[in-house]
Amino acid sequence: MRCKAHAKSFAEGTDSYTVALSHLHARKPFRIRTCEKRRCKSSGIRTYKVIGLKIPWNQHLQKKVGVGVSRLPPFSLSTCCPASLKAARKRRALTHLAAEAILEAGELSGRACEVTPSAASQAMHRVYFDHNATTPVDRRVLEAMLPFFADEFGNASSIHSFGQRTRAAVERARESVAALVGARPAEIVFTSGGTESDNQAIFGVVAAAPGRAGAGRKHVITTAIEHHAVLNACQALERRGVEVTYVPVSQQGRVDPEDIRHAIRPETVLITVMHANNELGTLQPIEEIGRIAAEADVYFHSDAVQSAGKLPLDVNRLGVDLLSISGHKLYAPKGVGALYIRKGTRLEPLLYGGHHERDRRPGTENVAGIVGLGKAAELAREELSDGATRVAAQRDRLEQALLEQVPQAWVNGSRDHRTPNTANITFPFVEGEALVIALDLKGLACSTGAACSSGAIEPSHVLTAIGLAPEDARASLRFSLGRDTSEEDVEFALATVPAVVEHLRELSPVYKKPVAAQ
């Protein structure tokens, strides 16, 4: 027998276990806090209500509830079986997936049960301000992709008509992506996303670079605020004997091109600097660095994952030899991206296999994903100017109002050189991840920084690189707006964030509320 959680569960004599999301805290699994006993008046059956169970931060109820990692809605779990909470009374630490942990607390593992989101969670108005983490697939993109999941299923490498139809779709998408960045179609290589594109560029250039006469070990230049797809790749190169220089940035989050120039050595084979920072939105002086790289005859790669689709891109104007983009940051699906490789660039493949992508990236093409990326690139070109202006106005309004309403808050990074959708704000005396969870409970989704670093113990390397103290870095939130953000969404955020910050500050032992002037 299967029972759904609902308001009358106690009256029916079932054992009900309710997990309170307010007990969730990043990296700190929570244990059973209270065990409340009740006895049903009509049936006399004893029931229990558990408040708080240990659920590891990155474990979730995907199969049962269908929600994302670490962002669970309030939910209830009911079962028709009588249960003992002996484990709960002993404050036993539960270590299995959330659903199994709850069942084990009641010694019901393997019994029939069902988890359902609460009605309040389902009815809550929700606003998404985390577009730098990922974007929803545009409906027009989805429509373009759908035929290639079933009807147009051919392998794009096949020479028969089934394969040639999908090949034609891939090449049309290649043309669209090339047009987005000002490149030639033959210079676009499709990948699985930004991380692969970055790794292909970095490892590929270094592997292909010949040793220079009289030079020492190969040398790479990057910055201290790169995405981990670049930083960790560079650290891997260091373990292989390659020297890497990490150039610092200013308090505004921008690198000085002259610092790049001074870091160049005879053995330098690659400079890799991101176009737009994923946490701050800060733009780097790519054109100036491109000229410096060209003068030194050094290959130049830029991670443009956060700028593609938000700003005009032209690889020739920027002066880059390689440029990475990712589909899911511009309303295409996850799992597809592209790497621009200037004609003549020496590059070793990252993977080995067939002769796909002109021997630069083996593997059967993800046709549906590539078609989606192509359509997203086409839409980005058409809507870029008007969309960027509208989003920037909304971002500025949100930012200014929050600074006015929340005492002692400030904006991080350059406010003059940044993407139009991003605001990174520090709210001192508040734990950032607690604030994210509290806002999520109110219906507002934002983040403390890079989604790829969610759950990390250390404060953001980007925020500490611009001079923030660890406690201030942990008190910072990133609001990243998107194509579908409305004025009502901004109003909702302005009505929600100040109140939640004030509430959390009241709980802080170090916050002193400003005294109003008499």
Coordinates of C-alpha atoms in Angstrom, one line a residue:
M1 CA 0.0 0.0 0.0
R2 CA 1.3 3.5 -0.9
C3 CA 0.4 6.6 1.1
K4 CA 0.9 10.2 0.0
A5 CA 1.8 12.8 2.6
H6 CA -1.1 15.1 3.4
A7 CA -2.6 17.1 6.2
K8 CA -4.8 14.2 7.5
S9 CA -2.0 11.7 7.9
F10 CA -2.1 11.8 11.7
A11 CA -5.9 11.4 11.8
E12 CA -5.5 8.2 9.7
G13 CA -3.0 6.8 12.2
T14 CA 0.0 6.9 9.9
D15 CA 3.6 7.6 11.0
S16 CA 4.6 11.0 9.4
Y17 CA 8.1 12.2 9.1
T18 CA 8.6 15.9 8.1
V19 CA 12.0 17.2 7.1
A20 CA 12.4 21.0 7.8
L21 CA 14.5 22.6 5.1
S22 CA 15.5 25.3 7.6
H23 CA 17.9 22.8 9.2
L24 CA 19.9 22.4 6.0
H25 CA 23.3 24.0 6.0
A26 CA 26.1 23.7 3.5
R27 CA 28.7 21.1 4.3
K28 CA 27.2 20.5 7.8
P29 CA 25.0 17.5 7.7
F30 CA 22.2 17.9 10.2
R31 CA 21.1 15.3 12.7
I32 CA 17.7 14.6 14.2
R33 CA 16.9 17.6 16.4
T34 CA 13.6 16.5 18.0
C35 CA 11.4 13.5 18.1
E36 CA 7.8 14.5 18.9
K37 CA 5.5 11.7 19.9
R38 CA 1.7 11.9 19.3
R39 CA -1.2 9.5 19.8
C40 CA -4.1 9.5 17.4
K41 CA -7.3 10.1 19.4
S42 CA -9.5 8.0 17.1
S43 CA -7.2 5.0 16.6
G44 CA -4.9 5.1 19.6
I45 CA -1.9 4.5 17.3
R46 CA 1.3 6.3 18.4
T47 CA 2.9 8.6 15.7
Y48 CA 6.2 10.5 15.5
K49 CA 7.3 13.7 13.9
V50 CA 11.0 14.0 13.1
I51 CA 12.4 17.5 12.8
G52 CA 15.8 17.4 11.0
L53 CA 17.7 14.5 9.7
K54 CA 21.3 14.1 8.5
I55 CA 21.3 14.6 4.8
P56 CA 24.7 15.1 3.1
W57 CA 24.8 18.4 1.2
N58 CA 25.1 16.9 -2.3
Q59 CA 22.7 14.1 -1.8
H60 CA 19.1 14.6 -2.9
L61 CA 15.7 13.1 -3.8
Q62 CA 16.1 13.3 -7.5
K63 CA 14.4 10.0 -8.2
K64 CA 11.6 10.7 -5.7
V65 CA 11.0 14.4 -6.0
G66 CA 12.8 15.4 -9.2
V67 CA 14.5 18.5 -7.8
G68 CA 18.1 19.7 -8.1
V69 CA 21.0 18.9 -6.0
S70 CA 21.1 20.7 -2.6
R71 CA 18.0 22.8 -3.2
L72 CA 15.2 20.7 -1.8
P73 CA 11.7 22.1 -1.5
P74 CA 9.9 21.4 1.8
F75 CA 8.5 17.9 1.7
S76 CA 6.8 15.3 3.8
L77 CA 7.2 11.5 3.9
S78 CA 4.3 9.4 5.2
T79 CA 4.1 5.7 5.5
C80 CA 1.3 3.5 6.7
C81 CA 3.6 1.3 8.7
P82 CA 4.1 1.7 12.5
A83 CA 7.7 2.6 13.3
S84 CA 10.1 2.9 16.1
L85 CA 12.5 5.9 16.2
K86 CA 15.1 4.1 18.3
A87 CA 17.9 5.4 16.0
A88 CA 16.5 8.9 16.3
R89 CA 16.5 8.8 20.1
K90 CA 20.2 7.7 20.0
R91 CA 20.9 10.6 17.7
R92 CA 22.3 8.2 15.2
A93 CA 24.0 9.9 12.2
L94 CA 22.2 8.8 9.0
T95 CA 24.4 8.5 5.9
H96 CA 22.3 7.2 3.0
L97 CA 20.4 9.1 0.4
A98 CA 17.7 11.3 1.9
A99 CA 14.8 9.0 1.3
E100 CA 16.6 5.9 2.6
A101 CA 17.9 7.9 5.6
I102 CA 14.3 8.8 6.6
L103 CA 13.2 5.3 6.2
E104 CA 16.0 3.9 8.3
A105 CA 15.2 6.4 11.0
G106 CA 11.9 4.7 11.3
E107 CA 13.3 1.2 10.6
L108 CA 11.2 1.1 7.5
S109 CA 13.9 0.6 4.8
G110 CA 12.4 -1.2 1.9
R111 CA 8.8 -0.6 2.9
A112 CA 6.4 1.2 0.5
C113 CA 6.4 4.9 0.7
E114 CA 6.1 8.0 -1.5
V115 CA 7.7 11.4 -1.3
T116 CA 5.8 14.4 -2.6
P117 CA 6.6 18.2 -2.6
S118 CA 4.4 20.1 -0.3
A119 CA 1.5 22.1 -1.7
A120 CA 3.1 25.3 -0.4
S121 CA 6.3 24.6 -2.3
Q122 CA 4.4 23.9 -5.5
A123 CA 2.3 27.0 -5.3
M124 CA 5.2 29.4 -4.3
H125 CA 6.0 32.1 -6.8
R126 CA 9.6 31.6 -7.8
V127 CA 12.1 34.0 -9.4
Y128 CA 15.4 32.8 -11.0
F129 CA 18.4 35.2 -10.7
D130 CA 21.1 32.6 -11.4
H131 CA 21.6 32.8 -15.2
N132 CA 25.4 32.8 -14.9
A133 CA 25.1 29.2 -13.5
T134 CA 22.8 28.1 -16.3
T135 CA 19.9 29.3 -18.5
P136 CA 16.7 27.6 -19.4
V137 CA 16.5 26.2 -23.0
D138 CA 14.7 28.7 -25.1
R139 CA 11.5 27.2 -26.5
R140 CA 12.6 28.1 -30.0
V141 CA 15.8 26.3 -29.4
L142 CA 13.9 23.2 -28.2
E143 CA 11.7 23.2 -31.2
A144 CA 14.7 23.3 -33.5
M145 CA 16.2 20.3 -31.6
L146 CA 13.2 18.0 -31.4
P147 CA 13.3 16.5 -34.9
F148 CA 16.9 15.3 -34.2
F149 CA 15.9 13.1 -31.3
A150 CA 13.8 10.8 -33.4
D151 CA 12.9 11.6 -37.0
E152 CA 16.3 12.9 -38.1
F153 CA 18.4 10.3 -36.3
G154 CA 21.2 9.7 -38.8
N155 CA 24.9 9.7 -37.9
A156 CA 26.3 12.9 -39.4
S157 CA 29.4 10.9 -40.6
S158 CA 27.3 8.6 -42.7
I159 CA 27.3 9.2 -46.5
H160 CA 23.7 8.0 -47.1
S161 CA 20.7 10.4 -47.1
F162 CA 19.9 9.9 -43.4
G163 CA 23.5 11.0 -42.4
Q164 CA 23.7 13.8 -45.0
R165 CA 20.5 15.4 -43.6
T166 CA 22.0 15.6 -40.1
R167 CA 25.4 16.6 -41.5
A168 CA 23.7 19.6 -43.2
A169 CA 22.0 20.5 -39.9
V170 CA 25.4 20.4 -38.1
E171 CA 27.0 22.6 -40.7
R172 CA 24.2 25.2 -40.6
A173 CA 24.7 25.3 -36.8
R174 CA 28.5 25.8 -37.4
E175 CA 27.8 28.7 -39.6
S176 CA 25.5 30.3 -36.9
V177 CA 28.1 29.9 -34.2
A178 CA 30.8 31.2 -36.4
A179 CA 28.7 34.3 -37.2
L180 CA 28.1 34.9 -33.4
V181 CA 31.9 35.2 -32.8
G182 CA 33.0 36.7 -36.1
A183 CA 34.8 33.6 -37.3
R184 CA 34.8 31.3 -40.4
P185 CA 32.7 28.1 -40.1
A186 CA 35.8 25.9 -40.6
E187 CA 37.3 27.5 -37.4
I188 CA 34.5 26.2 -35.2
V189 CA 34.9 22.9 -33.4
F190 CA 32.0 21.5 -31.4
T191 CA 32.7 20.2 -27.9
S192 CA 30.7 19.0 -24.9
G193 CA 30.9 22.4 -23.2
G194 CA 33.1 25.2 -21.8
T195 CA 35.3 22.9 -19.7
E196 CA 36.2 20.7 -22.6
S197 CA 36.8 23.7 -24.8
D198 CA 39.1 25.3 -22.2
N199 CA 41.0 22.0 -21.7
Q200 CA 41.4 21.4 -25.4
A201 CA 42.8 24.9 -26.0
I202 CA 45.2 24.8 -23.0
F203 CA 46.5 21.2 -23.2
G204 CA 46.4 21.2 -27.0
V205 CA 48.5 24.4 -27.5
V206 CA 51.1 23.4 -24.9
A207 CA 51.4 19.8 -26.3
A208 CA 51.9 21.1 -29.8
A209 CA 54.3 23.9 -29.0
P210 CA 57.9 23.1 -29.9
G211 CA 60.6 23.9 -27.5
R212 CA 62.3 27.2 -28.3
A213 CA 66.1 27.3 -28.8
G214 CA 67.9 28.3 -25.6
A215 CA 64.6 28.4 -23.7
G216 CA 63.8 26.5 -20.5
R217 CA 60.5 24.7 -19.7
K218 CA 57.3 25.7 -21.5
H219 CA 55.5 28.6 -19.8
V220 CA 51.9 29.6 -19.6
I221 CA 50.4 32.9 -18.4
T222 CA 46.9 33.2 -16.8
T223 CA 45.1 35.2 -14.1
A224 CA 44.2 34.6 -10.5
I225 CA 40.4 34.8 -11.2
E226 CA 40.0 32.3 -14.0
H227 CA 37.2 29.7 -13.9
H228 CA 38.4 26.4 -12.4
A229 CA 38.3 24.8 -15.9
V230 CA 41.3 27.0 -16.6
L231 CA 42.9 27.1 -13.2
N232 CA 42.8 23.4 -12.6
A233 CA 44.1 22.7 -16.1
C234 CA 47.0 25.0 -15.5
Q235 CA 47.7 23.3 -12.1
A236 CA 47.7 20.0 -14.0
L237 CA 50.3 21.4 -16.4
E238 CA 52.5 22.5 -13.5
R239 CA 52.5 18.9 -12.3
R240 CA 53.8 17.9 -15.7
G241 CA 56.7 20.3 -15.5
V242 CA 55.1 23.4 -17.3
E243 CA 55.7 26.7 -15.5
V244 CA 52.6 28.9 -15.0
T245 CA 52.4 32.5 -14.0
Y246 CA 49.1 33.6 -12.3
V247 CA 48.9 37.4 -12.8
P248 CA 47.0 39.2 -10.1
V249 CA 44.0 41.6 -10.7
S250 CA 43.0 44.9 -9.2
Q251 CA 40.3 45.5 -6.6
Q252 CA 38.0 46.1 -9.6
G253 CA 38.7 42.5 -10.8
R254 CA 40.6 43.6 -13.9
V255 CA 44.1 42.6 -15.0
D256 CA 46.6 45.2 -16.1
P257 CA 47.7 44.4 -19.7
E258 CA 51.2 45.6 -18.8
D259 CA 51.4 42.9 -16.1
I260 CA 50.8 40.3 -18.9
R261 CA 53.5 41.9 -21.0
H262 CA 56.0 41.8 -18.2
A263 CA 55.2 38.1 -17.5
I264 CA 56.1 37.0 -21.0
R265 CA 59.3 35.0 -21.4
P266 CA 61.1 33.5 -24.3
E267 CA 59.6 30.1 -23.4
T268 CA 56.0 31.4 -23.1
V269 CA 53.7 29.4 -25.4
L270 CA 50.2 30.5 -24.3
I271 CA 48.3 33.3 -22.6
T272 CA 44.8 32.4 -21.4
V273 CA 42.6 35.1 -19.9
M274 CA 38.8 35.0 -19.5
H275 CA 36.7 37.6 -21.3
A276 CA 34.0 38.0 -18.6
N277 CA 34.3 36.7 -15.0
N278 CA 31.6 34.3 -14.0
E279 CA 31.2 35.7 -10.4
L280 CA 31.7 39.4 -10.9
G281 CA 30.8 39.8 -14.5
T282 CA 34.0 41.9 -14.9
L283 CA 35.3 42.2 -18.4
Q284 CA 39.0 42.0 -19.1
P285 CA 40.9 44.2 -21.6
I286 CA 41.1 41.4 -24.1
E287 CA 41.9 43.6 -27.1
E288 CA 44.9 45.1 -25.5
I289 CA 46.2 41.7 -24.3
G290 CA 45.6 40.3 -27.8
R291 CA 47.9 43.0 -29.3
I292 CA 50.6 42.2 -26.7
A293 CA 50.3 38.4 -27.5
A294 CA 50.6 39.1 -31.2
E295 CA 53.7 41.3 -30.7
A296 CA 55.3 38.5 -28.7
D297 CA 54.1 35.8 -31.2
V298 CA 52.4 33.9 -28.4
Y299 CA 49.1 32.1 -28.8
F300 CA 46.2 33.7 -26.9
H301 CA 43.1 31.9 -25.6
S302 CA 40.0 33.5 -24.0
D303 CA 37.2 31.8 -22.1
A304 CA 34.1 33.6 -23.4
V305 CA 31.6 31.3 -21.7
Q306 CA 30.0 34.2 -19.7
S307 CA 30.2 36.8 -22.5
A308 CA 28.9 34.9 -25.5
G309 CA 25.3 35.9 -26.1
K310 CA 25.5 38.9 -23.7
L311 CA 28.0 41.0 -25.6
P312 CA 29.1 41.4 -29.2
L313 CA 32.1 39.2 -30.0
D314 CA 34.5 39.4 -32.8
V315 CA 37.6 37.1 -32.6
N316 CA 39.5 39.3 -35.0
R317 CA 38.8 42.5 -33.1
L318 CA 39.7 40.8 -29.8
G319 CA 42.9 39.3 -31.3
V320 CA 42.4 35.8 -29.9
D321 CA 43.6 32.6 -31.4
L322 CA 41.3 30.4 -29.4
L323 CA 37.9 31.2 -27.8
S324 CA 35.6 29.0 -25.7
I325 CA 31.8 29.1 -25.4
S326 CA 29.2 26.9 -23.7
G327 CA 25.6 26.2 -24.9
H328 CA 23.8 26.2 -21.5
K329 CA 25.0 29.8 -20.8
L330 CA 23.1 31.2 -23.8
Y331 CA 19.8 29.3 -23.7
A332 CA 21.0 26.1 -25.5
P333 CA 21.1 22.7 -23.8
K334 CA 23.8 21.5 -21.4
G335 CA 26.4 19.2 -22.8
V336 CA 27.3 21.2 -25.9
G337 CA 29.8 24.0 -26.6
A338 CA 32.3 25.1 -29.1
L339 CA 36.0 26.1 -29.4
Y340 CA 37.1 28.7 -32.0
I341 CA 40.5 27.8 -33.4
R342 CA 42.1 30.3 -35.7
K343 CA 43.3 28.8 -39.0
G344 CA 46.9 27.8 -38.7
T345 CA 46.9 27.4 -34.9
R346 CA 49.0 24.3 -33.9
L347 CA 46.9 22.2 -31.6
E348 CA 47.2 18.6 -30.4
P349 CA 43.8 16.8 -29.9
L350 CA 42.7 16.2 -26.4
L351 CA 40.9 13.0 -27.3
Y352 CA 41.7 10.2 -29.8
G353 CA 39.3 8.3 -32.0
G354 CA 37.7 8.9 -35.4
H355 CA 38.2 11.7 -37.9
H356 CA 35.4 14.0 -36.7
E357 CA 35.6 17.8 -36.6
R358 CA 38.5 17.7 -39.1
D359 CA 40.5 15.4 -36.8
R360 CA 40.3 18.0 -34.0
R361 CA 37.6 16.4 -31.8
P362 CA 36.7 12.7 -32.3
G363 CA 33.3 11.2 -31.4
T364 CA 29.9 11.0 -33.0
E365 CA 28.4 14.4 -33.1
N366 CA 25.7 15.4 -30.6
V367 CA 23.5 16.5 -33.5
A368 CA 20.5 17.7 -31.4
G369 CA 22.7 19.6 -29.0
I370 CA 24.7 21.2 -31.9
V371 CA 21.5 22.2 -33.6
G372 CA 20.3 23.8 -30.3
L373 CA 23.6 25.7 -29.9
G374 CA 23.3 26.9 -33.5
K375 CA 19.8 28.2 -33.0
A376 CA 20.7 29.8 -29.7
A377 CA 23.6 31.6 -31.4
E378 CA 21.2 32.8 -34.1
L379 CA 18.8 34.2 -31.6
A380 CA 21.5 35.8 -29.6
R381 CA 22.7 37.8 -32.6
E382 CA 19.2 38.9 -33.4
E383 CA 18.2 40.0 -29.8
L384 CA 21.6 41.0 -28.4
S385 CA 21.4 44.8 -28.5
D386 CA 17.9 45.3 -27.2
G387 CA 18.1 42.5 -24.7
A388 CA 21.4 43.7 -23.2
T389 CA 20.1 47.2 -22.7
R390 CA 16.9 46.0 -21.0
V391 CA 18.7 43.6 -18.7
A392 CA 21.4 46.1 -17.8
A393 CA 18.7 48.6 -16.7
Q394 CA 17.0 46.0 -14.5
R395 CA 20.4 45.0 -13.0
D396 CA 21.2 48.6 -12.2
R397 CA 17.9 49.2 -10.6
L398 CA 18.1 46.1 -8.5
E399 CA 21.7 46.9 -7.4
Q400 CA 21.0 50.5 -6.5
A401 CA 17.8 49.7 -4.6
L402 CA 19.6 47.0 -2.6
L403 CA 22.4 49.3 -1.7
E404 CA 19.9 51.9 -0.5
Q405 CA 17.8 49.4 1.5
V406 CA 20.5 47.2 3.1
P407 CA 22.9 49.1 5.3
Q408 CA 26.7 48.5 4.8
A409 CA 26.2 46.5 1.6
W410 CA 28.5 47.1 -1.4
V411 CA 29.1 46.0 -5.0
N412 CA 32.1 43.9 -5.9
G413 CA 34.1 44.4 -9.1
S414 CA 34.1 47.0 -11.8
R415 CA 30.7 48.7 -12.4
D416 CA 31.9 50.2 -15.7
H417 CA 33.4 47.1 -17.4
R418 CA 31.1 44.1 -16.9
T419 CA 28.4 42.0 -18.5
P420 CA 25.0 43.6 -18.4
N421 CA 23.3 41.0 -16.3
T422 CA 25.6 40.5 -13.3
A423 CA 25.7 42.1 -9.8
N424 CA 27.9 40.7 -7.0
I425 CA 27.0 42.3 -3.7
T426 CA 28.4 41.8 -0.2
F427 CA 26.0 41.8 2.8
P428 CA 28.3 41.9 5.8
F429 CA 27.5 39.9 9.0
V430 CA 25.5 37.3 7.0
E431 CA 26.6 33.8 5.9
G432 CA 26.2 33.7 2.2
E433 CA 25.0 30.2 1.8
A434 CA 22.5 30.6 4.7
L435 CA 21.2 33.7 2.9
V436 CA 20.9 31.7 -0.4
I437 CA 18.9 29.0 1.3
A438 CA 16.7 31.5 3.2
L439 CA 16.0 33.4 -0.1
D440 CA 15.3 30.1 -1.9
L441 CA 12.7 29.3 0.8
K442 CA 11.1 32.7 -0.1
G443 CA 11.1 31.8 -3.8
L444 CA 14.2 33.7 -5.0
A445 CA 17.1 31.7 -6.5
C446 CA 20.6 33.3 -6.6
S447 CA 24.0 32.1 -5.7
T448 CA 27.2 32.7 -3.7
G449 CA 29.4 32.3 -6.8
A450 CA 30.3 29.7 -9.3
A451 CA 27.9 26.7 -9.4
C452 CA 30.9 24.5 -10.2
S453 CA 32.3 25.4 -6.8
S454 CA 29.1 24.9 -4.8
G455 CA 29.9 23.1 -1.6
A456 CA 33.5 24.2 -1.5
I457 CA 34.9 25.0 2.0
E458 CA 37.2 27.8 1.0
P459 CA 35.8 31.3 0.2
S460 CA 35.6 32.3 -3.5
H461 CA 39.1 32.6 -5.0
V462 CA 37.7 35.4 -7.2
L463 CA 36.6 37.5 -4.3
T464 CA 39.7 37.0 -2.2
A465 CA 41.8 37.8 -5.3
I466 CA 40.2 41.3 -5.4
G467 CA 41.1 41.8 -1.8
L468 CA 38.0 40.8 0.2
A469 CA 38.5 39.3 3.6
P470 CA 37.3 35.6 3.9
E471 CA 34.3 36.6 6.0
D472 CA 33.2 39.2 3.4
A473 CA 33.8 36.8 0.6
R474 CA 31.4 34.4 2.3
A475 CA 28.9 37.1 2.8
S476 CA 28.6 37.9 -1.0
L477 CA 25.8 37.0 -3.4
R478 CA 25.7 36.9 -7.1
F479 CA 22.5 38.0 -8.9
S480 CA 22.6 37.2 -12.6
L481 CA 19.5 38.2 -14.6
G482 CA 18.4 36.8 -17.9
R483 CA 16.3 37.2 -21.0
D484 CA 13.0 36.4 -19.3
T485 CA 13.6 38.5 -16.2
S486 CA 10.6 40.8 -15.7
E487 CA 10.1 44.1 -13.8
E488 CA 7.9 42.1 -11.4
D489 CA 10.8 39.7 -10.7
V490 CA 13.0 42.7 -9.8
E491 CA 10.2 44.0 -7.5
F492 CA 9.9 40.6 -5.9
A493 CA 13.7 40.6 -5.2
L494 CA 13.6 44.1 -3.7
A495 CA 10.8 43.1 -1.4
T496 CA 12.5 39.9 -0.3
V497 CA 16.3 40.4 0.0
P498 CA 16.4 43.3 2.5
A499 CA 14.0 41.6 4.9
V500 CA 15.8 38.3 4.8
V501 CA 19.2 40.0 5.3
E502 CA 17.8 41.9 8.3
H503 CA 16.4 38.7 9.8
L504 CA 19.7 36.8 9.5
R505 CA 21.7 39.8 10.8
E506 CA 19.5 39.8 13.9
L507 CA 20.8 36.3 14.6
S508 CA 24.4 37.3 14.1
P509 CA 26.4 37.8 17.3
V510 CA 28.7 40.4 15.7
Y511 CA 26.1 42.6 13.9
K512 CA 25.3 45.9 15.6
K513 CA 22.2 47.5 14.2
P514 CA 22.7 51.1 13.3
V515 CA 21.0 53.5 15.7
A516 CA 18.7 56.0 14.0
A517 CA 19.7 59.7 14.3
Q518 CA 17.6 61.5 16.9

